[in-house]
Amino acid sequence: MIIRYLLCALIGYLLGSISTGILISQKAGHNLRQEGSHNTGASNALRVLGIKGGAATFLGDFLKAAVSVVAGLLIAGQYGGMIAGLFVILGHNWPVFFDFQGGKGIACSTAVLLILFPWQGAVAALLCLLVIYLWRYISVGSLTMLTVFFLLILFTQPFWPYAVWALILMALGFYRHRSNLERLKNGTENKIGQKAK
């Protein structure tokens, strides 16, 4: 079984390392790592490439995470899916194919939550959209999703390994958003559709 878990981790990490944002931006003559917030995820793609580029990046990142989780489920069941889900996010954040400079893992996380824990993931995702709609901060909505998901798993699933796994996903999200948190504190965080300050 350990071999199966390792295979799930490897599949997740390698698929996660395929940076949709970089590939799409290169075709459009841009480099997300040098423009906007210098992030390779959907939020910066939206800022630099517009709605189509942002949507395509989100969809690509969502799909690579979905494929990883489904592969993990087929190989090693629920635990395999959880391992693949964690590692696809790690691969997205620190992609081996792109000098370990990636995104923040929110599109990937959304797919992982919805597939592995559908109702908890759906509630968290809907609250994320509500927060973004009301306050126009993608970062706040993203962190809301991960926090709400962790709390739902904490109160509906065994602490080990489920809540610990959800806590790791939340911690990764907060770590990758530390610059956003600093800007929120200083009142300089960019709202959706706004050019980077």
XYZ file of N, CA and C in Angstrom:
591
model
N 0.822 -1.209 0.000
C 0.000 0.000 0.000
C 0.861 1.266 0.000
N 2.026 1.186 0.651
C 2.918 2.352 0.683
C 3.333 2.738 -0.737
N 3.605 1.715 -1.565
C 3.975 1.987 -2.955
C 2.840 2.708 -3.662
N 1.626 2.313 -3.395
C 0.468 2.961 -4.022
C 0.348 4.416 -3.574
N 0.579 4.652 -2.289
C 0.514 6.030 -1.782
C 1.604 6.894 -2.410
N 2.792 6.322 -2.553
C 3.890 7.058 -3.188
C 3.568 7.365 -4.644
N 2.927 6.424 -5.311
C 2.531 6.645 -6.703
C 1.502 7.772 -6.794
N 0.571 7.792 -5.843
C -0.428 8.871 -5.811
C 0.249 10.223 -5.626
N 1.226 10.270 -4.727
C 1.952 11.513 -4.472
C 2.714 11.962 -5.718
N 3.359 11.018 -6.392
C 4.139 11.346 -7.586
C 3.244 11.853 -8.710
N 2.139 11.166 -8.950
C 1.206 11.599 -9.988
C 0.680 12.994 -9.685
N 0.281 13.209 -8.432
C -0.237 14.510 -8.042
C 0.785 15.616 -8.223
N 2.004 15.376 -7.766
C 3.020 16.421 -7.852
C 3.382 16.749 -9.295
N 3.540 15.737 -10.123
C 3.935 15.985 -11.515
C 2.817 16.681 -12.295
N 1.581 16.264 -12.083
C 0.471 16.954 -12.756
C 0.338 18.381 -12.231
N 0.540 18.552 -10.938
C 0.468 19.882 -10.363
C 1.539 20.807 -10.903
N 2.667 20.234 -11.274
C 3.785 21.033 -11.769
C 3.578 21.552 -13.185
N 2.516 21.093 -13.844
C 2.180 21.634 -15.163
C 1.461 22.962 -14.935
N 2.152 24.056 -15.145
C 1.611 25.379 -14.827
C 0.750 25.911 -15.969
N -0.559 25.816 -15.788
C -1.489 26.289 -16.815
C -1.288 27.767 -17.116
N -1.138 28.551 -16.059
C -1.001 29.997 -16.232
C 0.208 30.376 -17.068
N 1.332 29.723 -16.818
C 2.538 30.034 -17.581
C 2.366 29.648 -19.045
N 1.804 28.470 -19.289
C 1.632 28.011 -20.663
C 0.683 28.919 -21.441
N -0.417 29.316 -20.809
C -1.386 30.187 -21.485
C -0.808 31.582 -21.703
N -0.114 32.096 -20.699
C 0.437 33.456 -20.831
C 1.543 33.505 -21.876
N 2.333 32.447 -21.984
C 3.384 32.415 -23.000
C 2.802 32.475 -24.406
N 1.693 31.786 -24.624
C 1.046 31.824 -25.934
C 0.505 33.213 -26.247
N 0.172 33.953 -25.188
C -0.364 35.306 -25.371
C 0.729 36.365 -25.367
N 1.988 35.930 -25.273
C 3.107 36.867 -25.285
C 3.361 37.539 -23.956
N 2.957 36.895 -22.859
C 3.166 37.456 -21.531
C 3.962 36.472 -20.678
N 4.424 36.977 -19.545
C 5.092 36.135 -18.556
C 4.525 36.492 -17.189
N 3.666 35.633 -16.662
C 2.991 35.943 -15.402
C 3.968 36.126 -14.244
N 5.135 35.513 -14.349
C 6.104 35.648 -13.261
C 6.811 37.000 -13.268
N 6.548 37.802 -14.318
C 7.159 39.132 -14.390
C 6.130 40.249 -14.485
N 4.851 39.892 -14.441
C 3.790 40.897 -14.581
C 2.776 40.762 -13.446
N 2.051 41.860 -13.217
C 1.030 41.842 -12.177
C 1.620 41.544 -10.820
N 1.050 40.534 -10.156
C 1.548 40.142 -8.827
C 2.692 39.143 -8.915
N 3.100 38.783 -10.135
C 4.163 37.819 -10.400
C 3.767 36.397 -10.000
N 2.477 36.179 -9.794
C 1.964 34.868 -9.440
C 1.480 34.166 -10.703
N 1.542 32.834 -10.738
C 1.184 32.113 -11.965
C -0.226 31.540 -11.934
N -0.995 31.882 -10.912
C -2.335 31.334 -10.787
C -3.395 32.137 -11.523
N -4.653 31.723 -11.311
C -5.778 32.307 -12.043
C -6.001 33.781 -11.704
N -5.745 34.177 -10.461
C -5.985 35.569 -10.075
C -5.104 36.530 -10.862
N -3.817 36.194 -10.957
C -2.914 37.058 -11.715
C -3.165 36.933 -13.215
N -3.550 35.742 -13.656
C -3.894 35.581 -15.073
C -5.086 36.458 -15.428
N -6.049 36.550 -14.522
C -7.197 37.430 -14.736
C -6.742 38.878 -14.852
N -5.833 39.261 -13.983
C -5.340 40.636 -13.963
C -4.542 40.974 -15.223
N -3.707 40.049 -15.669
C -2.806 40.309 -16.790
C -3.448 39.987 -18.144
N -4.177 38.864 -18.205
C -4.685 38.371 -19.478
C -6.168 38.659 -19.703
N -6.874 39.081 -18.660
C -8.297 39.336 -18.798
C -9.140 38.138 -18.406
N -10.453 38.267 -18.618
C -11.397 37.247 -18.159
C -11.143 35.892 -18.817
N -10.917 35.878 -20.124
C -10.705 34.600 -20.816
C -9.455 33.897 -20.318
N -8.368 34.665 -20.172
C -7.123 34.067 -19.690
C -7.242 33.579 -18.263
N -7.915 34.358 -17.429
C -8.100 33.963 -16.042
C -8.966 32.724 -15.918
N -10.053 32.684 -16.704
C -10.951 31.530 -16.667
C -10.267 30.271 -17.185
N -9.493 30.419 -18.251
C -8.783 29.266 -18.818
C -7.750 28.729 -17.839
N -7.071 29.636 -17.149
C -6.081 29.215 -16.162
C -6.744 28.485 -15.006
N -7.847 29.048 -14.511
C -8.577 28.389 -13.414
C -9.040 27.003 -13.836
N -9.614 26.916 -15.033
C -10.126 25.633 -15.513
C -9.006 24.610 -15.653
N -7.873 25.028 -16.219
C -6.756 24.105 -16.377
C -6.230 23.612 -15.044
N -6.105 24.512 -14.084
C -5.618 24.120 -12.758
C -6.631 23.234 -12.044
N -7.908 23.549 -12.204
C -8.972 22.734 -11.608
C -8.937 21.318 -12.177
N -8.802 21.215 -13.498
C -8.832 19.905 -14.153
C -7.625 19.050 -13.792
N -6.445 19.649 -13.709
C -5.268 18.838 -13.370
C -5.391 18.299 -11.949
N -6.009 19.081 -11.060
C -6.232 18.604 -9.695
C -7.290 17.511 -9.678
N -8.347 17.698 -10.467
C -9.402 16.690 -10.534
C -8.861 15.360 -11.037
N -8.056 15.405 -12.088
C -7.465 14.180 -12.637
C -6.572 13.513 -11.597
N -5.797 14.301 -10.878
C -4.909 13.758 -9.849
C -5.696 13.046 -8.758
N -6.751 13.686 -8.277
C -7.550 13.101 -7.192
C -8.245 11.825 -7.657
N -8.830 11.854 -8.838
C -9.499 10.658 -9.356
C -8.491 9.515 -9.519
N -7.306 9.832 -10.014
C -6.260 8.807 -10.135
C -5.909 8.247 -8.763
N -5.782 9.125 -7.768
C -5.483 8.677 -6.412
C -6.575 7.785 -5.855
N -7.831 8.151 -6.102
C -8.951 7.326 -5.631
C -8.929 5.935 -6.279
N -8.622 5.892 -7.553
C -8.592 4.608 -8.255
C -7.427 3.739 -7.794
N -6.315 4.373 -7.461
C -5.117 3.619 -7.079
C -5.173 3.152 -5.632
N -5.628 4.028 -4.735
C -5.527 3.699 -3.307
C -6.700 4.215 -2.476
N -7.858 4.378 -3.077
C -9.031 4.741 -2.306
C -8.995 6.179 -1.797
N -9.782 6.422 -0.727
C -9.919 7.773 -0.198
C -8.584 8.366 0.241
N -7.776 7.595 0.930
C -6.466 8.098 1.350
C -5.588 8.427 0.148
N -5.674 7.593 -0.885
C -4.910 7.870 -2.099
C -5.344 9.173 -2.744
N -6.656 9.424 -2.744
C -7.156 10.680 -3.280
C -6.696 11.873 -2.477
N -6.671 11.717 -1.155
C -6.219 12.811 -0.285
C -4.736 13.105 -0.495
N -3.936 12.047 -0.634
C -2.502 12.233 -0.869
C -2.270 12.906 -2.223
N -2.942 12.410 -3.252
C -2.798 13.016 -4.578
C -3.258 14.470 -4.560
N -4.335 14.749 -3.833
C -4.845 16.113 -3.733
C -3.860 17.054 -3.059
N -3.236 16.589 -2.000
C -2.235 17.410 -1.320
C -1.046 17.675 -2.234
N -0.593 16.644 -2.928
C 0.620 16.795 -3.727
C 0.379 17.543 -5.040
N -0.846 17.522 -5.561
C -1.098 18.337 -6.751
C -1.041 19.815 -6.377
N -1.471 20.145 -5.173
C -1.367 21.528 -4.696
C 0.095 21.905 -4.480
N 0.868 21.009 -3.886
C 2.295 21.270 -3.693
C 3.003 21.455 -5.037
N 2.640 20.615 -6.017
C 3.241 20.744 -7.338
C 2.863 22.056 -8.008
N 1.613 22.465 -7.836
C 1.177 23.739 -8.405
C 1.919 24.906 -7.760
N 2.073 24.844 -6.449
C 2.738 25.932 -5.728
C 4.236 25.979 -5.998
N 4.846 24.814 -6.098
C 6.303 24.726 -6.319
C 6.573 23.735 -7.450
N 6.319 24.148 -8.707
C 6.419 23.230 -9.854
C 7.862 22.923 -10.252
N 8.150 21.652 -10.347
C 9.504 21.240 -10.702
C 9.859 21.658 -12.127
N 8.858 21.798 -13.006
C 9.118 22.151 -14.400
C 9.338 23.649 -14.610
N 9.054 24.460 -13.606
C 9.133 25.909 -13.762
C 9.867 26.568 -12.591
N 11.024 26.002 -12.265
C 11.918 26.589 -11.258
C 11.255 26.747 -9.895
N 10.274 25.894 -9.607
C 9.595 25.890 -8.303
C 8.903 27.224 -7.993
N 8.527 27.965 -9.037
C 7.806 29.234 -8.864
C 6.403 29.069 -9.444
N 5.431 28.886 -8.565
C 4.082 28.601 -9.023
C 3.031 29.519 -8.455
N 1.840 28.990 -8.304
C 0.703 29.771 -7.841
C 0.432 29.575 -6.363
N -0.815 29.786 -5.990
C -1.196 29.699 -4.575
C -2.120 28.534 -4.276
N -2.472 27.797 -5.306
C -3.144 26.517 -5.101
C -4.644 26.563 -4.872
N -5.294 27.683 -5.136
C -6.713 27.791 -4.808
C -7.597 27.053 -5.814
N -7.331 27.202 -7.106
C -8.112 26.461 -8.094
C -7.946 24.958 -7.882
N -6.719 24.537 -7.637
C -6.464 23.120 -7.357
C -7.187 22.685 -6.090
N -7.107 23.499 -5.056
C -7.766 23.163 -3.793
C -9.264 23.025 -3.972
N -9.858 23.888 -4.783
C -11.297 23.827 -5.018
C -11.701 22.476 -5.585
N -10.960 22.000 -6.568
C -11.249 20.687 -7.153
C -11.076 19.581 -6.117
N -10.010 19.656 -5.355
C -9.725 18.634 -4.352
C -10.850 18.552 -3.316
N -11.281 19.689 -2.814
C -12.332 19.709 -1.792
C -13.643 19.171 -2.342
N -14.009 19.624 -3.547
C -15.306 19.244 -4.108
C -15.386 17.752 -4.427
N -14.288 17.165 -4.878
C -14.313 15.754 -5.257
C -14.249 14.838 -4.034
N -13.399 15.165 -3.083
C -13.194 14.277 -1.943
C -14.262 14.435 -0.864
N -14.726 15.652 -0.644
C -15.738 15.910 0.376
C -16.781 16.859 -0.221
N -17.691 16.322 -1.034
C -18.556 17.161 -1.865
C -19.372 18.211 -1.129
N -20.093 17.841 -0.058
C -20.959 18.856 0.534
C -20.165 19.867 1.331
N -19.119 19.423 2.028
C -18.283 20.383 2.760
C -17.562 21.314 1.779
N -17.064 20.738 0.688
C -16.390 21.539 -0.321
C -17.328 22.525 -0.988
N -18.570 22.088 -1.241
C -19.536 22.970 -1.899
C -19.906 24.146 -1.003
N -20.127 23.883 0.279
C -20.449 24.964 1.225
C -19.299 25.958 1.293
N -18.075 25.446 1.409
C -16.897 26.318 1.500
C -16.715 27.133 0.225
N -16.916 26.499 -0.931
C -16.754 27.196 -2.218
C -17.817 28.274 -2.403
N -19.039 27.989 -2.008
C -20.109 28.975 -2.126
C -19.851 30.182 -1.234
N -19.356 29.934 -0.032
C -19.017 31.049 0.855
C -17.860 31.861 0.282
N -16.932 31.192 -0.361
C -15.829 31.879 -1.037
C -16.374 32.841 -2.085
N -17.291 32.355 -2.919
C -17.874 33.194 -3.966
C -18.658 34.362 -3.369
N -19.356 34.098 -2.275
C -20.126 35.159 -1.622
C -19.211 36.258 -1.100
N -18.113 35.859 -0.457
C -17.158 36.831 0.079
C -16.535 37.655 -1.046
N -16.173 36.987 -2.137
C -15.597 37.712 -3.282
C -16.619 38.686 -3.871
N -17.866 38.244 -3.967
C -18.915 39.108 -4.511
C -19.130 40.341 -3.635
N -19.118 40.153 -2.323
C -19.418 41.256 -1.406
C -18.242 42.208 -1.230
N -17.024 41.653 -1.144
C -15.871 42.497 -0.819
C -14.858 42.641 -1.943
N -14.983 41.821 -3.005
C -14.143 41.936 -4.205
C -12.683 41.558 -3.981
N -12.424 40.850 -2.902
C -11.061 40.393 -2.636
C -10.991 38.884 -2.874
N -10.274 38.468 -3.911
C -10.136 37.041 -4.181
C -9.381 36.352 -3.048
N -8.376 37.010 -2.518
C -7.577 36.409 -1.452
C -8.417 36.117 -0.213
N -9.294 37.050 0.160
C -10.149 36.845 1.336
C -11.127 35.702 1.098
N -11.700 35.658 -0.114
C -12.597 34.563 -0.438
C -11.889 33.218 -0.418
N -10.682 33.175 -0.951
C -9.915 31.930 -0.999
C -9.614 31.410 0.398
N -9.163 32.284 1.273
C -8.824 31.874 2.630
C -10.075 31.538 3.432
N -11.181 32.203 3.119
C -12.455 31.840 3.738
C -12.825 30.414 3.387
N -12.670 30.054 2.118
C -12.999 28.700 1.674
C -12.191 27.655 2.435
N -10.892 27.855 2.530
C -10.041 26.869 3.189
C -10.329 26.790 4.687
N -10.616 27.933 5.301
C -10.905 27.951 6.736
C -12.241 27.282 7.040
N -13.272 27.620 6.271
C -14.593 27.016 6.471
C -14.525 25.514 6.230
N -13.802 25.112 5.195
C -13.669 23.680 4.908
C -13.010 22.959 6.083
N -11.944 23.519 6.603
C -11.271 22.900 7.745
C -12.235 22.744 8.923
N -12.990 23.772 9.227
C -13.920 23.713 10.362
C -15.011 22.668 10.126
N -15.514 22.587 8.904
C -16.537 21.585 8.596
C -15.991 20.168 8.740
N -14.783 19.946 8.243
C -14.165 18.619 8.376
C -13.870 18.316 9.838
N -13.437 19.310 10.576
C -13.113 19.129 11.995
C -14.321 18.617 12.770
N -15.507 19.114 12.422
C -16.712 18.752 13.175
C -17.529 17.632 12.546
N -17.125 17.147 11.377
C -17.898 16.081 10.731
C -17.076 14.831 10.428
N -15.757 14.896 10.588
C -14.891 13.763 10.278
C -13.921 13.524 11.431
N -13.359 12.324 11.522
C -12.339 12.066 12.547
C -11.160 13.029 12.415
N -10.583 13.394 13.567
C -9.476 14.352 13.558
C -8.315 13.822 12.731
N -7.982 12.530 12.925
C -6.917 11.908 12.130
C -7.537 10.896 11.181
N -7.190 10.964 9.907
C -6.274 11.927 9.294
C -6.986 13.128 8.648
N -8.316 13.102 8.677
C -9.070 14.048 7.845
C -8.891 15.511 8.246
N -9.112 15.816 9.536
C -8.989 17.212 9.966
C -7.542 17.696 9.875
N -6.600 16.801 10.152
C -5.187 17.165 10.033
C -4.859 17.495 8.579
N -5.375 16.691 7.669
C -5.179 16.937 6.228
C -5.780 18.281 5.823
N -6.999 18.553 6.281
C -7.651 19.829 5.955
C -6.887 21.004 6.563
N -6.314 20.794 7.741
C -5.511 21.837 8.390
C -4.263 22.137 7.568
N -3.648 21.105 7.015
C -2.459 21.298 6.173
C -2.815 22.108 4.927
N -3.957 21.794 4.306
C -4.392 22.552 3.127
C -4.616 24.019 3.487
N -5.248 24.257 4.640
C -5.492 25.634 5.071
C -4.181 26.355 5.357
N -3.257 25.667 6.025
C -1.969 26.274 6.350
C -1.194 26.628 5.084
N -1.235 25.751 4.078
C -0.577 26.043 2.804
C -1.173 27.296 2.162
N -2.498 27.393 2.219
C -3.164 28.556 1.645
C -2.765 29.853 2.330
N -2.739 29.834 3.653
C -2.357 31.042 4.383
C -0.889 31.383 4.145
N -0.045 30.366 4.052
C 1.377 30.624 3.807
C 1.580 31.265 2.438
N 0.900 30.759 1.423
C 1.059 31.300 0.081
C 0.416 32.679 -0.059
N -0.491 33.012 0.838
C -1.164 34.317 0.775
C -0.594 35.322 1.781
N 0.581 35.050 2.290
C 1.111 35.934 3.337
C 1.335 37.365 2.829
N 1.723 37.517 1.554
C 1.879 38.869 1.005
C 0.523 39.551 0.867
N -0.504 38.774 0.519
C -1.851 39.334 0.432
C -2.334 39.791 1.803
N -2.045 39.010 2.819
C -2.452 39.370 4.176
C -1.772 40.656 4.624
N -0.524 40.805 4.227
C 0.198 42.027 4.569
C -0.427 43.227 3.866
N -0.790 43.043 2.592
C -1.429 44.140 1.860
C -2.816 44.451 2.410
N -3.544 43.426 2.832
C -4.844 43.673 3.457
C -4.676 44.493 4.733
N -3.655 44.176 5.494
C -3.364 44.912 6.720
C -3.040 46.370 6.416
N -2.330 46.594 5.303
C -1.916 47.955 4.934
C -2.952 48.683 4.074
N -4.020 47.989 3.697
C -5.048 48.605 2.867
C -4.654 48.753 1.415
N -3.713 47.939 0.949
C -3.238 48.057 -0.442
C -3.528 46.811 -1.266
N -4.322 45.899 -0.732
C -4.646 44.682 -1.477
C -5.499 45.018 -2.695
N -5.225 44.346 -3.816
C -5.955 44.600 -5.055
C -7.314 43.902 -5.038
N -8.339 44.619 -5.466
C -9.658 44.016 -5.609
C -9.761 43.369 -6.986
N -10.744 42.509 -7.158
C -10.892 41.763 -8.399
C -11.036 42.718 -9.585
N -10.273 42.429 -10.645
C -10.298 43.260 -11.836
C -9.429 44.492 -11.770
N -8.767 44.707 -10.626
C -7.956 45.907 -10.448
C -6.514 45.620 -10.833
N -5.856 46.565 -11.465
C -4.446 46.411 -11.813
C -3.607 46.348 -10.539
N -2.513 45.573 -10.591
C -1.643 45.473 -9.438
C -1.072 46.831 -9.068
N -1.058 47.100 -7.750
C -0.528 48.389 -7.294
C 0.982 48.350 -7.172
